[in-house]
CSV table of C-alpha atoms in Angstrom, one decimal:
chain,number,residue,atom,x,y,z
A,26,MET,CA,26.0,-2.2,23.4
A,27,SER,CA,24.0,-4.7,20.9
A,28,GLU,CA,25.8,-5.4,17.9
A,29,THR,CA,23.9,-4.6,14.5
A,30,PRO,CA,23.3,-7.0,12.1
A,31,THR,CA,25.8,-6.2,9.7
A,32,SER,CA,28.6,-5.9,12.4
A,33,THR,CA,27.4,-9.4,13.6
A,34,ILE,CA,27.3,-11.4,9.8
A,35,GLY,CA,31.3,-11.6,10.0
A,36,ARG,CA,31.8,-13.2,13.4
A,37,LYS,CA,32.4,-16.9,13.8
A,38,VAL,CA,29.6,-17.7,15.0
A,39,LEU,CA,30.2,-21.1,16.4
A,40,ALA,CA,33.6,-20.4,18.0
A,41,SER,CA,32.0,-17.5,20.4
A,42,LEU,CA,29.1,-19.7,21.0
A,43,ARG,CA,32.2,-22.5,22.4
A,44,ALA,CA,33.7,-19.9,24.6
A,45,ALA,CA,30.3,-18.6,26.3
A,46,ASN,CA,27.9,-21.4,26.1
A,47,PRO,CA,29.7,-23.3,30.5
A,48,GLY,CA,28.7,-19.7,31.3
A,49,LEU,CA,25.2,-19.5,30.4
A,50,SER,CA,22.1,-20.3,32.0
A,51,PRO,CA,20.5,-23.8,32.4
A,52,ALA,CA,18.1,-22.7,29.6
A,53,LEU,CA,20.0,-21.0,27.6
A,54,GLY,CA,22.9,-23.7,27.7
A,55,ARG,CA,20.6,-26.4,26.3
A,56,ILE,CA,20.0,-23.9,23.5
A,57,GLY,CA,24.0,-23.6,23.3
A,58,ASP,CA,24.7,-27.1,23.1
A,59,TYR,CA,21.9,-28.1,20.7
A,60,VAL,CA,23.0,-25.4,18.0
A,61,LEU,CA,26.8,-26.2,18.9
A,62,ASP,CA,25.5,-30.4,18.4
A,63,GLY,CA,23.8,-30.1,15.0
A,64,PRO,CA,24.1,-26.2,13.5
A,65,GLU,CA,23.1,-27.4,9.9
A,66,ARG,CA,19.2,-28.3,11.2
A,67,VAL,CA,19.2,-24.8,12.7
A,68,LEU,CA,19.1,-23.1,9.9
A,69,SER,CA,15.8,-24.8,9.0
A,70,GLN,CA,13.9,-24.3,11.5
A,71,THR,CA,12.0,-21.7,13.4
A,72,VAL,CA,11.8,-20.0,16.9
A,73,THR,CA,9.0,-22.9,17.7
A,74,GLU,CA,10.5,-25.5,16.4
A,75,LEU,CA,14.5,-24.7,18.0
A,76,ALA,CA,12.5,-24.1,21.4
A,77,GLU,CA,11.2,-27.6,21.1
A,78,ALA,CA,13.6,-29.4,20.2
A,79,SER,CA,16.6,-28.0,22.7
A,80,GLY,CA,13.7,-28.0,25.7
A,81,SER,CA,13.1,-24.3,26.4
A,82,SER,CA,10.7,-21.6,25.5
A,83,GLU,CA,10.1,-19.4,22.1
A,84,ALA,CA,11.6,-16.4,25.2
A,85,SER,CA,14.9,-18.4,26.2
A,86,VAL,CA,16.1,-19.0,22.6
A,87,ILE,CA,14.9,-15.0,21.6
A,88,ARG,CA,17.4,-14.1,24.6
A,89,PHE,CA,19.7,-16.4,24.1
A,90,CYS,CA,20.4,-14.7,20.7
A,91,ARG,CA,20.5,-11.5,21.8
A,92,GLU,CA,23.1,-12.9,24.8
A,93,GLN,CA,25.1,-14.2,21.6
A,94,GLY,CA,25.2,-10.5,20.3
A,95,PHE,CA,21.8,-10.6,17.9
A,96,PRO,CA,19.5,-8.7,17.6
A,97,SER,CA,16.6,-11.5,16.5
A,98,PHE,CA,16.8,-15.0,15.5
A,99,GLN,CA,16.4,-14.2,12.2
A,100,GLY,CA,19.9,-12.6,12.5
A,101,PHE,CA,21.5,-15.3,14.2
A,102,LYS,CA,20.5,-17.5,11.8
A,103,LEU,CA,21.8,-15.8,9.1
A,104,ALA,CA,25.5,-15.1,10.7
A,105,LEU,CA,25.5,-19.1,11.4
A,106,ALA,CA,24.6,-20.1,7.5
A,107,THR,CA,27.1,-17.5,6.2
A,108,GLU,CA,30.1,-18.7,8.5
A,109,LEU,CA,28.7,-22.8,7.4
A,110,ALA,CA,28.4,-21.5,3.7
A,111,SER,CA,32.2,-20.4,3.8
A,112,ALA,CA,33.1,-23.4,5.8
A,113,GLN,CA,31.5,-26.9,3.8
A,114,PRO,CA,32.3,-28.0,0.8
A,115,ALA,CA,30.2,-29.5,-2.2
A,116,ARG,CA,28.0,-32.5,-0.7
A,117,ALA,CA,30.0,-35.6,-2.7
A,118,GLU,CA,26.7,-36.4,-4.5
A,119,GLU,CA,26.9,-33.2,-6.0
A,120,ALA,CA,30.8,-32.7,-6.6
A,121,GLY,CA,30.4,-34.3,-10.3
A,122,ARG,CA,27.4,-32.5,-11.2
A,123,HIS,CA,27.5,-28.7,-13.2
A,124,SER,CA,26.1,-26.1,-10.8
A,125,LEU,CA,23.3,-25.8,-12.9
A,126,PHE,CA,21.6,-29.5,-12.9
A,127,ARG,CA,22.1,-29.2,-9.1
A,128,ILE,CA,18.8,-27.1,-9.5
A,129,VAL,CA,17.2,-29.7,-11.3
A,130,ASP,CA,18.0,-32.0,-8.7
A,131,ARG,CA,16.9,-30.2,-5.7
A,132,ALA,CA,13.7,-29.2,-7.2
A,133,VAL,CA,12.9,-32.8,-8.1
A,134,ASP,CA,14.0,-33.9,-4.2
A,135,ALA,CA,11.4,-30.9,-3.2
A,136,LEU,CA,8.7,-32.9,-5.1
A,137,ARG,CA,9.4,-36.2,-3.9
A,138,GLN,CA,9.6,-34.9,-0.4
A,139,THR,CA,6.7,-32.6,-0.6
A,140,GLU,CA,4.8,-36.3,-2.2
A,141,ASP,CA,5.6,-38.3,1.1
A,142,LEU,CA,4.6,-35.1,3.6
A,143,LEU,CA,1.5,-34.1,2.2
A,144,ASP,CA,-2.0,-36.1,3.5
A,145,PRO,CA,-4.4,-36.5,0.6
A,146,ALA,CA,-6.9,-35.7,3.4
A,147,ALA,CA,-5.9,-32.0,4.4
A,148,VAL,CA,-5.6,-31.5,0.0
A,149,GLU,CA,-9.4,-32.8,-0.1
A,150,ALA,CA,-10.3,-30.9,2.9
A,151,VAL,CA,-8.9,-27.5,1.7
A,152,ALA,CA,-10.4,-28.1,-1.9
A,153,ASP,CA,-13.9,-28.7,-0.4
A,154,ARG,CA,-13.6,-25.4,1.8
A,155,LEU,CA,-12.3,-23.9,-1.5
A,156,ARG,CA,-15.4,-25.0,-3.7
A,157,ALA,CA,-18.4,-24.0,-0.8
A,158,ALA,CA,-16.6,-20.6,-0.1
A,159,ARG,CA,-18.5,-17.5,-0.4
A,160,ARG,CA,-15.3,-15.7,-0.6
A,161,VAL,CA,-11.7,-16.7,-1.4
A,162,LEU,CA,-8.5,-14.8,0.2
A,163,VAL,CA,-4.9,-15.7,-0.6
A,164,PHE,CA,-2.3,-13.7,0.9
A,165,GLY,CA,1.8,-14.0,1.4
A,166,VAL,CA,4.5,-11.4,1.2
A,167,GLY,CA,8.1,-11.4,-0.7
A,168,ALA,CA,8.5,-15.0,-2.2
A,169,SER,CA,5.5,-16.4,-0.9
A,170,ALA,CA,3.4,-13.9,-3.2
A,171,ILE,CA,4.4,-15.6,-6.0
A,172,THR,CA,2.7,-18.7,-4.4
A,173,ALA,CA,-0.2,-16.7,-3.6
A,174,ARG,CA,-0.4,-14.7,-7.3
A,175,TYR,CA,-0.4,-18.4,-8.8
A,176,ALA,CA,-3.2,-19.7,-6.7
A,177,GLN,CA,-5.6,-16.9,-7.6
A,178,TYR,CA,-5.1,-17.4,-11.4
A,179,LYS,CA,-5.4,-21.4,-10.6
A,180,LEU,CA,-8.5,-20.6,-9.2
A,181,ALA,CA,-10.1,-18.1,-11.3
A,182,ARG,CA,-9.4,-21.1,-13.8
A,183,ILE,CA,-11.7,-23.1,-12.5
A,184,GLY,CA,-14.9,-20.1,-11.6
A,185,LEU,CA,-13.7,-19.6,-8.1
A,186,GLN,CA,-13.3,-15.8,-7.2
A,187,ALA,CA,-10.3,-15.3,-5.2
A,188,VAL,CA,-8.4,-12.5,-4.4
A,189,ALA,CA,-4.7,-12.3,-3.7
A,190,HIS,CA,-3.0,-9.7,-1.3
A,191,ASP,CA,0.7,-8.9,-1.3
A,192,ASP,CA,0.2,-5.5,0.4
A,193,PRO,CA,0.4,-6.2,4.4
A,194,HIS,CA,-2.0,-3.3,4.8
A,195,MET,CA,-4.3,-4.9,2.6
A,196,ALA,CA,-4.4,-8.5,3.3
A,197,ALA,CA,-5.1,-7.6,7.0
A,198,MET,CA,-7.9,-5.5,5.8
A,199,ALA,CA,-9.4,-7.7,4.2
A,200,THR,CA,-9.3,-10.3,6.2
A,201,ALA,CA,-10.4,-8.4,8.6
A,202,ALA,CA,-13.6,-7.9,7.1
A,203,LEU,CA,-14.1,-11.8,5.8
A,204,GLY,CA,-16.9,-14.1,8.4
A,205,ASP,CA,-18.1,-17.9,8.5
A,206,GLY,CA,-18.2,-19.5,5.0
A,207,ASP,CA,-15.2,-17.6,3.9
A,208,VAL,CA,-11.9,-19.2,3.2
A,209,ALA,CA,-8.4,-17.8,3.6
A,210,LEU,CA,-5.2,-19.4,2.4
A,211,ALA,CA,-2.0,-18.4,3.7
A,212,VAL,CA,1.0,-18.5,2.3
A,213,SER,CA,4.5,-18.7,3.8
A,214,SER,CA,7.8,-20.7,4.1
A,215,SER,CA,8.7,-20.3,7.6
A,216,GLY,CA,5.2,-19.6,8.8
A,217,SER,CA,6.9,-16.6,11.0
A,218,THR,CA,6.4,-13.6,9.0
A,219,LEU,CA,4.7,-11.1,10.8
A,220,ASP,CA,2.4,-9.8,8.4
A,221,VAL,CA,1.0,-13.1,7.3
A,222,VAL,CA,0.7,-14.3,10.8
A,223,ARG,CA,-1.1,-10.8,11.6
A,224,ALA,CA,-3.3,-11.7,8.4
A,225,ALA,CA,-4.2,-15.2,9.6
A,226,THR,CA,-4.7,-14.1,13.1
A,227,LEU,CA,-7.7,-11.5,11.7
A,228,ALA,CA,-9.0,-14.5,9.2
A,229,LYS,CA,-9.3,-17.1,12.1
A,230,GLU,CA,-11.2,-13.9,14.8
A,231,ALA,CA,-13.1,-12.8,11.9
A,232,GLY,CA,-14.5,-16.4,11.4
A,233,ALA,CA,-13.2,-17.9,8.6
A,234,PHE,CA,-12.0,-21.1,7.6
A,235,LEU,CA,-7.8,-20.5,7.3
A,236,ALA,CA,-5.8,-23.0,5.4
A,237,ALA,CA,-1.8,-22.1,5.4
A,238,ILE,CA,0.5,-23.5,2.5
A,239,THR,CA,4.6,-23.7,4.5
A,240,ASN,CA,7.6,-25.1,4.6
A,241,ARG,CA,7.5,-25.7,8.0
A,242,THR,CA,5.9,-27.9,10.3
A,243,LYS,CA,5.6,-25.9,13.7
A,244,SER,CA,5.2,-22.2,13.7
A,245,PRO,CA,2.7,-19.2,14.4
A,246,LEU,CA,0.8,-19.7,11.2
A,247,THR,CA,0.9,-23.6,11.4
A,248,ALA,CA,-0.6,-23.3,15.2
A,249,LEU,CA,-3.4,-21.3,13.5
A,250,ALA,CA,-4.7,-22.6,10.5
A,251,ASP,CA,-7.2,-25.4,10.4
A,252,VAL,CA,-5.6,-27.2,8.2
A,253,VAL,CA,-1.9,-27.1,7.5
A,254,LEU,CA,-0.5,-28.3,3.4
A,255,LEU,CA,3.1,-28.9,4.1
A,256,ALA,CA,5.3,-28.4,1.7
A,257,SER,CA,9.0,-29.0,1.6
A,258,THR,CA,12.3,-28.2,2.0
A,259,PRO,CA,12.3,-25.2,4.4
A,260,GLU,CA,14.6,-21.8,3.6
A,261,THR,CA,17.6,-21.1,5.2
A,262,PRO,CA,18.7,-17.1,5.3
A,263,LEU,CA,20.9,-17.4,2.1
A,264,THR,CA,18.6,-19.3,0.3
A,265,GLY,CA,15.3,-17.8,0.7
A,266,GLY,CA,12.9,-17.5,-2.3
A,267,ALA,CA,14.8,-20.8,-3.4
A,268,LEU,CA,13.1,-23.0,-6.5
A,269,ALA,CA,12.9,-25.8,-4.2
A,270,SER,CA,10.9,-24.1,-1.8
A,271,LYS,CA,8.8,-22.2,-4.3
A,272,ILE,CA,8.1,-25.2,-6.3
A,273,SER,CA,7.1,-27.6,-3.4
A,274,GLN,CA,3.9,-25.1,-2.6
A,275,LEU,CA,3.4,-24.5,-6.2
A,276,VAL,CA,2.0,-28.4,-6.4
A,277,ILE,CA,0.1,-28.2,-3.9
A,278,VAL,CA,-2.1,-25.9,-5.8
A,279,ASP,CA,-1.9,-27.5,-8.6
A,280,MET,CA,-3.4,-30.6,-6.6
A,281,LEU,CA,-6.0,-28.4,-4.7
A,282,PHE,CA,-6.8,-27.4,-8.7
A,283,GLU,CA,-7.0,-30.9,-9.9
A,284,THR,CA,-9.0,-32.3,-7.1
A,285,ILE,CA,-11.5,-29.2,-7.6
A,286,ALA,CA,-11.6,-30.1,-11.2
A,287,ASP,CA,-12.1,-33.8,-10.8
A,288,ARG,CA,-15.1,-33.7,-8.1
A,289,ASP,CA,-17.0,-30.7,-9.4
A,290,PRO,CA,-18.5,-30.8,-13.2
A,291,ALA,CA,-18.9,-26.6,-13.2
A,292,ALA,CA,-15.1,-26.6,-12.6
A,293,ARG,CA,-14.8,-28.6,-15.8
A,294,ASP,CA,-17.3,-25.9,-17.5
A,295,ALA,CA,-15.3,-23.1,-16.5
A,296,ILE,CA,-11.9,-24.3,-17.5
A,297,ARG,CA,-13.3,-24.1,-21.0
A,298,ARG,CA,-15.2,-21.4,-20.7
A,299,THR,CA,-12.0,-19.6,-19.0
A,300,ALA,CA,-9.5,-21.3,-21.7
A,301,GLN,CA,-12.3,-20.0,-24.3
A,302,ALA,CA,-12.1,-16.2,-22.7
A,303,VAL,CA,-7.9,-16.3,-23.9
A,304,THR,CA,-8.2,-18.1,-27.2
A,305,ASP,CA,-8.1,-14.8,-29.1
A,306,ARG,CA,-5.0,-13.5,-27.2
A,307,GLY,CA,-2.1,-15.2,-29.0
A,308,TYR,CA,-1.2,-15.5,-32.9
């Protein structure tokens, strides 16, 4: 009988894998070898990335996790992350820093890495699509909903009528109603969140232009998107919603905002008008 996620969290994943790996099939054995060779890197990979890196298939990765007693890849990663976190001492460069300031260090690193990863041409392409869009729909769930709401706010400041949805049913219905000339902006750190991928699929089927803000280079969402805006610092099961990954997404939204404002005089006028509209809301 398969173990539940709760019962597997306390297992010694790597020790169990070392014992089982020699008896696995060749395809599953390649995955096991890859995990044992560098378990830390697996924490920030998607099913797609792990399959490609280990020379296997996505179906083999899922089968591998089940062979190890885990109902899903995420369950396997959670148990692995828990084991590694309990065994890993603080990095030497962080040892002398107060934990509060380590958060700042990681956020700064994430912003610098995002700067290195982002293609300015991709940002400009999405900005141009947003400027010309008939409708703009932004969607994300969980922690990614924060970025989606922020995008709605920033686009409203420059006069674009964007709507953000964090409810999966509303996102599915809204994306299904899109069409040619519309833009869908999907936000998902993992790029594998089922509800976001479902809404993105519906947007593409409806004929909308699909842009993705994500922290993963290869995922079901990036495979669908017309343009991918890549943020740094992929999350692990224990760091979901962490500031480092979130701030790198938010800065991409600001880049889109600034690009549109720089190119479009009407957007600059809208910034002044929307600012004036709320000036009487404070003391």
